[in-house]
Backbone as JSON Lines, residues from 0, in Angstrom:
{"i":0,"aa":"M","n":[-12.94,11.61,-15.67],"ca":[-12.56,10.8,-14.3],"c":[-10.93,10.73,-14.58]}
{"i":1,"aa":"A","n":[-10.17,10.77,-13.61],"ca":[-8.7,10.7,-13.6],"c":[-8.51,9.46,-13.84]}
{"i":2,"aa":"D","n":[-7.21,9.18,-14.57],"ca":[-6.78,7.94,-14.82],"c":[-6.39,6.94,-13.86]}
{"i":3,"aa":"Y","n":[-5.78,7.63,-12.65],"ca":[-5.55,6.85,-11.49],"c":[-6.94,6.02,-10.86]}
{"i":4,"aa":"Q","n":[-8.09,6.8,-10.89],"ca":[-9.26,6.22,-10.44],"c":[-9.85,5.05,-11.02]}
{"i":5,"aa":"R","n":[-9.38,4.84,-12.46],"ca":[-9.94,3.6,-13.01],"c":[-9.28,2.36,-12.41]}
{"i":6,"aa":"S","n":[-8.14,2.39,-11.69],"ca":[-7.63,1.24,-11.1],"c":[-7.91,0.75,-9.78]}
{"i":7,"aa":"F","n":[-8.67,1.85,-9.21],"ca":[-9.02,1.61,-8.05],"c":[-10.51,1.43,-7.65]}
{"i":8,"aa":"P","n":[-11.07,0.47,-7.02],"ca":[-12.44,0.29,-6.67],"c":[-13.27,1.41,-6.21]}
{"i":9,"aa":"S","n":[-14.45,1.73,-6.4],"ca":[-15.16,2.86,-5.96],"c":[-15.54,2.2,-4.44]}
{"i":10,"aa":"E","n":[-15.48,3.18,-3.41],"ca":[-15.86,2.79,-2.12],"c":[-17.04,3.5,-1.86]}
{"i":11,"aa":"R","n":[-17.88,2.65,-1.15],"ca":[-19.22,3.16,-0.4],"c":[-18.66,3.71,0.97]}
{"i":12,"aa":"G","n":[-19.56,4.64,1.48],"ca":[-19.4,5.0,2.9],"c":[-20.09,3.92,3.66]}
{"i":13,"aa":"R","n":[-19.56,3.73,4.8],"ca":[-20.08,2.55,5.67],"c":[-20.71,3.31,6.88]}
{"i":14,"aa":"K","n":[-21.6,2.96,7.3],"ca":[-22.5,3.2,8.4],"c":[-23.18,4.71,8.36]}
{"i":15,"aa":"S","n":[-23.4,4.94,7.09],"ca":[-24.06,6.37,6.84],"c":[-23.11,7.45,6.71]}
{"i":16,"aa":"R","n":[-21.66,6.96,6.38],"ca":[-20.79,8.09,6.45],"c":[-20.38,7.96,4.83]}
{"i":17,"aa":"P","n":[-20.08,9.13,4.34],"ca":[-19.46,9.11,2.91],"c":[-18.04,8.6,2.85]}
{"i":18,"aa":"A","n":[-17.64,8.0,1.9],"ca":[-16.45,7.47,1.66],"c":[-15.43,8.55,1.24]}
{"i":19,"aa":"H","n":[-14.3,8.6,1.82],"ca":[-13.19,9.39,1.32],"c":[-12.75,9.13,0.02]}
{"i":20,"aa":"D","n":[-11.8,9.87,-0.46],"ca":[-11.35,9.91,-1.91],"c":[-10.13,8.83,-1.71]}
{"i":21,"aa":"N","n":[-10.12,8.06,-2.87],"ca":[-9.13,7.09,-3.13],"c":[-7.61,7.7,-2.91]}
{"i":22,"aa":"R","n":[-7.55,8.72,-3.66],"ca":[-6.22,9.62,-3.48],"c":[-5.66,9.74,-2.09]}
{"i":23,"aa":"R","n":[-6.56,10.24,-1.34],"ca":[-6.38,10.68,0.0],"c":[-5.42,9.26,0.71]}
{"i":24,"aa":"Y","n":[-6.16,8.31,0.63],"ca":[-5.53,6.97,1.31],"c":[-4.15,6.39,0.39]}
{"i":25,"aa":"L","n":[-4.32,6.48,-1.02],"ca":[-3.23,6.17,-1.66],"c":[-2.08,6.95,-1.21]}
{"i":26,"aa":"N","n":[-2.0,8.34,-1.17],"ca":[-1.1,9.33,-0.63],"c":[-0.54,8.91,0.54]}
{"i":27,"aa":"G","n":[-1.59,8.54,1.4],"ca":[-1.07,7.95,2.84],"c":[-0.23,6.8,2.86]}
{"i":28,"aa":"M","n":[-0.64,5.83,1.89],"ca":[0.1,4.42,1.83],"c":[1.55,4.72,1.12]}
{"i":29,"aa":"L","n":[1.62,5.71,0.19],"ca":[3.06,6.21,-0.57],"c":[3.82,6.76,0.65]}
{"i":30,"aa":"H","n":[3.03,7.62,1.49],"ca":[3.89,8.44,2.46],"c":[4.58,7.36,3.33]}
{"i":31,"aa":"V","n":[3.92,6.65,4.0],"ca":[4.44,5.57,4.79],"c":[5.72,4.68,4.2]}
{"i":32,"aa":"L","n":[5.43,4.31,2.99],"ca":[6.48,3.69,2.37],"c":[7.66,4.48,2.02]}
{"i":33,"aa":"R","n":[7.39,5.78,1.68],"ca":[8.55,6.68,1.46],"c":[9.29,7.07,2.68]}
{"i":34,"aa":"V","n":[8.52,7.47,3.76],"ca":[9.09,7.88,5.11],"c":[9.46,6.67,5.85]}
{"i":35,"aa":"G","n":[8.86,5.68,5.91],"ca":[9.18,4.52,6.57],"c":[8.6,4.5,8.02]}
{"i":36,"aa":"C","n":[7.71,5.43,8.27],"ca":[7.09,5.78,9.62],"c":[5.91,4.67,9.82]}
{"i":37,"aa":"P","n":[5.58,4.29,11.16],"ca":[4.38,3.3,11.42],"c":[3.12,3.99,10.98]}
{"i":38,"aa":"L","n":[2.24,3.3,10.89],"ca":[0.79,4.04,10.36],"c":[0.34,4.93,11.58]}
{"i":39,"aa":"R","n":[0.38,4.49,12.84],"ca":[0.16,5.59,13.77],"c":[0.73,6.88,13.83]}
{"i":40,"aa":"D","n":[2.02,6.87,13.3],"ca":[2.6,8.15,13.24],"c":[2.49,8.99,11.91]}
{"i":41,"aa":"M","n":[1.52,8.49,10.83],"ca":[1.37,9.31,9.78],"c":[0.55,10.52,9.86]}
{"i":42,"aa":"H","n":[0.82,11.22,9.24],"ca":[0.36,12.83,9.33],"c":[-1.26,12.63,9.11]}
{"i":43,"aa":"E","n":[-2.02,13.42,10.02],"ca":[-3.35,13.4,10.03],"c":[-4.09,13.78,8.83]}
{"i":44,"aa":"R","n":[-3.4,14.27,7.86],"ca":[-3.94,14.83,6.57],"c":[-4.31,13.57,5.67]}
{"i":45,"aa":"Y","n":[-3.69,12.47,5.86],"ca":[-4.08,11.35,5.12],"c":[-4.97,10.42,5.71]}
{"i":46,"aa":"G","n":[-5.57,10.77,6.68],"ca":[-6.77,10.11,7.64],"c":[-6.03,9.2,8.45]}
{"i":47,"aa":"K","n":[-6.97,8.46,9.26],"ca":[-6.48,7.55,10.4],"c":[-5.58,6.33,9.91]}
{"i":48,"aa":"G","n":[-4.8,6.09,10.63],"ca":[-3.63,5.14,10.21],"c":[-4.65,3.58,9.85]}
{"i":49,"aa":"N","n":[-5.6,3.48,10.79],"ca":[-6.31,2.22,10.56],"c":[-7.08,2.15,9.59]}
{"i":50,"aa":"S","n":[-7.57,3.41,8.95],"ca":[-8.37,3.48,7.55],"c":[-7.56,3.36,6.48]}
{"i":51,"aa":"V","n":[-6.3,3.67,6.7],"ca":[-5.53,3.44,5.55],"c":[-4.99,2.06,5.32]}
{"i":52,"aa":"Y","n":[-4.87,1.29,6.62],"ca":[-4.37,0.07,6.64],"c":[-5.66,-0.9,5.94]}
{"i":53,"aa":"V","n":[-6.82,-0.34,6.55],"ca":[-8.05,-1.41,5.88],"c":[-8.28,-0.99,4.41]}
{"i":54,"aa":"R","n":[-8.11,0.0,4.05],"ca":[-8.22,0.09,2.52],"c":[-7.05,-0.43,1.78]}
{"i":55,"aa":"F","n":[-5.68,-0.51,2.21],"ca":[-4.68,-1.14,1.57],"c":[-4.94,-2.44,1.58]}
{"i":56,"aa":"H","n":[-5.34,-3.15,2.6],"ca":[-5.62,-4.57,2.89],"c":[-7.07,-4.87,1.93]}
{"i":57,"aa":"R","n":[-7.86,-4.32,1.87],"ca":[-8.99,-4.59,0.95],"c":[-8.59,-4.27,-0.44]}
{"i":58,"aa":"W","n":[-7.74,-3.5,-0.79],"ca":[-7.48,-3.51,-2.1],"c":[-6.29,-4.58,-2.66]}
{"i":59,"aa":"A","n":[-5.53,-5.01,-1.56],"ca":[-4.79,-6.38,-1.91],"c":[-5.76,-7.58,-2.12]}
{"i":60,"aa":"E","n":[-6.68,-7.76,-1.15],"ca":[-7.41,-8.85,-1.47],"c":[-8.32,-8.8,-2.82]}
{"i":61,"aa":"Q","n":[-8.68,-7.56,-3.09],"ca":[-9.38,-7.55,-4.47],"c":[-8.4,-7.55,-5.57]}
{"i":62,"aa":"G","n":[-7.07,-7.63,-5.61],"ca":[-6.09,-7.77,-6.55],"c":[-5.95,-6.38,-7.13]}
{"i":63,"aa":"V","n":[-6.11,-5.42,-6.6],"ca":[-5.81,-4.1,-7.06],"c":[-4.41,-3.82,-7.44]}
{"i":64,"aa":"W","n":[-3.48,-4.08,-6.26],"ca":[-1.98,-4.02,-6.41],"c":[-1.49,-4.92,-7.76]}
{"i":65,"aa":"D","n":[-2.02,-6.06,-7.79],"ca":[-1.44,-6.82,-9.14],"c":[-1.64,-6.21,-10.31]}
{"i":66,"aa":"A","n":[-3.13,-5.72,-10.33],"ca":[-3.53,-5.17,-11.82],"c":[-2.68,-3.75,-11.9]}
{"i":67,"aa":"L","n":[-2.55,-3.07,-10.95],"ca":[-1.64,-1.83,-10.87],"c":[-0.39,-2.21,-11.43]}
{"i":68,"aa":"L","n":[0.45,-3.33,-10.85],"ca":[1.66,-3.49,-11.51],"c":[1.7,-4.05,-12.71]}
{"i":69,"aa":"E","n":[0.76,-4.84,-12.92],"ca":[0.6,-5.27,-14.55],"c":[0.42,-3.92,-15.53]}
{"i":70,"aa":"T","n":[-0.3,-3.15,-15.13],"ca":[-0.49,-1.97,-16.05],"c":[0.65,-1.27,-16.03]}
{"i":71,"aa":"L","n":[1.51,-0.97,-15.19],"ca":[2.77,-0.38,-15.24],"c":[3.54,-1.26,-15.98]}
{"i":72,"aa":"V","n":[3.63,-2.36,-16.08],"ca":[4.61,-3.16,-16.87],"c":[4.28,-2.98,-18.47]}
{"i":73,"aa":"E","n":[2.84,-3.42,-18.43],"ca":[2.25,-2.89,-19.86],"c":[2.81,-1.68,-20.62]}
{"i":74,"aa":"L","n":[2.69,-0.62,-19.73],"ca":[3.19,0.94,-20.06],"c":[4.37,1.03,-20.31]}
{"i":75,"aa":"G","n":[5.44,0.05,-19.74],"ca":[6.66,0.13,-19.95],"c":[7.46,1.1,-18.67]}
{"i":76,"aa":"L","n":[6.54,1.11,-17.75],"ca":[7.18,1.92,-16.43],"c":[7.68,1.13,-15.53]}
{"i":77,"aa":"A","n":[7.46,-0.16,-15.45],"ca":[8.02,-0.95,-14.49],"c":[8.6,-2.26,-15.19]}
{"i":78,"aa":"D","n":[9.55,-2.78,-14.71],"ca":[10.15,-4.06,-14.99],"c":[9.46,-5.26,-14.28]}
{"i":79,"aa":"D","n":[8.91,-6.27,-14.98],"ca":[8.35,-7.32,-14.11],"c":[9.36,-8.5,-13.58]}
{"i":80,"aa":"R","n":[10.5,-8.14,-14.21],"ca":[11.71,-8.95,-13.54],"c":[12.36,-8.41,-12.33]}
{"i":81,"aa":"Q","n":[12.09,-7.16,-11.99],"ca":[12.71,-6.48,-10.88],"c":[11.72,-6.43,-9.73]}
{"i":82,"aa":"H","n":[12.67,-6.95,-8.54],"ca":[11.77,-7.13,-7.4],"c":[12.84,-6.43,-6.36]}
{"i":83,"aa":"M","n":[12.07,-5.85,-5.31],"ca":[12.83,-5.35,-4.23],"c":[12.34,-5.84,-3.08]}
{"i":84,"aa":"I","n":[13.45,-6.47,-2.24],"ca":[13.08,-7.0,-0.9],"c":[13.78,-6.12,0.05]}
{"i":85,"aa":"D","n":[12.93,-5.75,1.27],"ca":[13.81,-4.99,2.39],"c":[14.12,-5.67,3.33]}
{"i":86,"aa":"S","n":[15.16,-5.43,3.89],"ca":[15.78,-6.17,4.79],"c":[14.8,-6.36,6.26]}
{"i":87,"aa":"T","n":[14.06,-5.41,6.31],"ca":[13.23,-5.53,7.56],"c":[12.1,-6.56,7.32]}
{"i":88,"aa":"T","n":[11.77,-7.03,6.06],"ca":[10.9,-8.04,6.03],"c":[11.38,-9.35,5.73]}
{"i":89,"aa":"V","n":[12.45,-9.74,5.68],"ca":[13.09,-10.88,5.58],"c":[14.09,-11.3,6.62]}
{"i":90,"aa":"R","n":[13.89,-12.45,7.33],"ca":[14.63,-12.67,8.43],"c":[15.83,-13.64,8.07]}
{"i":91,"aa":"G","n":[17.07,-13.26,8.4],"ca":[18.21,-13.93,7.87],"c":[18.47,-15.04,9.01]}
{"i":92,"aa":"H","n":[19.13,-16.26,8.61],"ca":[19.28,-17.2,9.46],"c":[20.4,-16.8,10.6]}
{"i":93,"aa":"S","n":[20.22,-17.3,11.94],"ca":[21.14,-16.66,12.73],"c":[22.53,-16.74,12.47]}
{"i":94,"aa":"Q","n":[23.08,-18.01,11.94],"ca":[24.42,-18.09,11.31],"c":[24.83,-17.06,10.48]}
{"i":95,"aa":"A","n":[24.03,-16.5,9.73],"ca":[24.43,-15.52,8.73],"c":[24.76,-14.39,9.4]}
{"i":96,"aa":"A","n":[24.38,-14.1,10.43],"ca":[25.01,-12.93,11.22],"c":[26.29,-13.3,12.03]}
{"i":97,"aa":"G","n":[26.81,-14.37,11.96],"ca":[28.07,-14.9,12.7],"c":[27.75,-15.45,13.82]}
{"i":98,"aa":"A","n":[26.66,-15.96,14.21],"ca":[26.13,-16.74,15.37],"c":[26.99,-17.94,15.52]}
{"i":99,"aa":"K","n":[27.55,-18.56,16.76],"ca":[27.98,-19.82,16.71],"c":[26.89,-20.88,16.73]}
{"i":100,"aa":"G","n":[27.24,-21.88,15.71],"ca":[26.08,-22.84,15.78],"c":[26.75,-24.4,16.6]}
{"i":101,"aa":"D","n":[25.53,-25.02,17.03],"ca":[25.87,-26.65,17.34],"c":[26.67,-27.3,16.26]}
{"i":102,"aa":"L","n":[28.03,-27.49,16.41],"ca":[28.64,-28.39,15.43],"c":[29.05,-29.5,15.79]}
């Protein structure tokens, strides 16, 4: 078994359909992060955008991303004190942009 598969929970197919490989969905998630495209514009080789989102959300609820980050820190491949914040996810106060306030 590949090392990356140990970190991700096995998936069962739903409604008599076989589950797709975790690698396909992980590559889709990384593609969206790297390119910055919406899930609906993601290349079809990664699967449907909704399926990628559902798997991402399920992994977040199961603590997979936290365990993955902890593993990377233990291996020395990531610094647990370093955090990145994208300005698209953080709202600035209106006055920080130079708006006139009620003074």
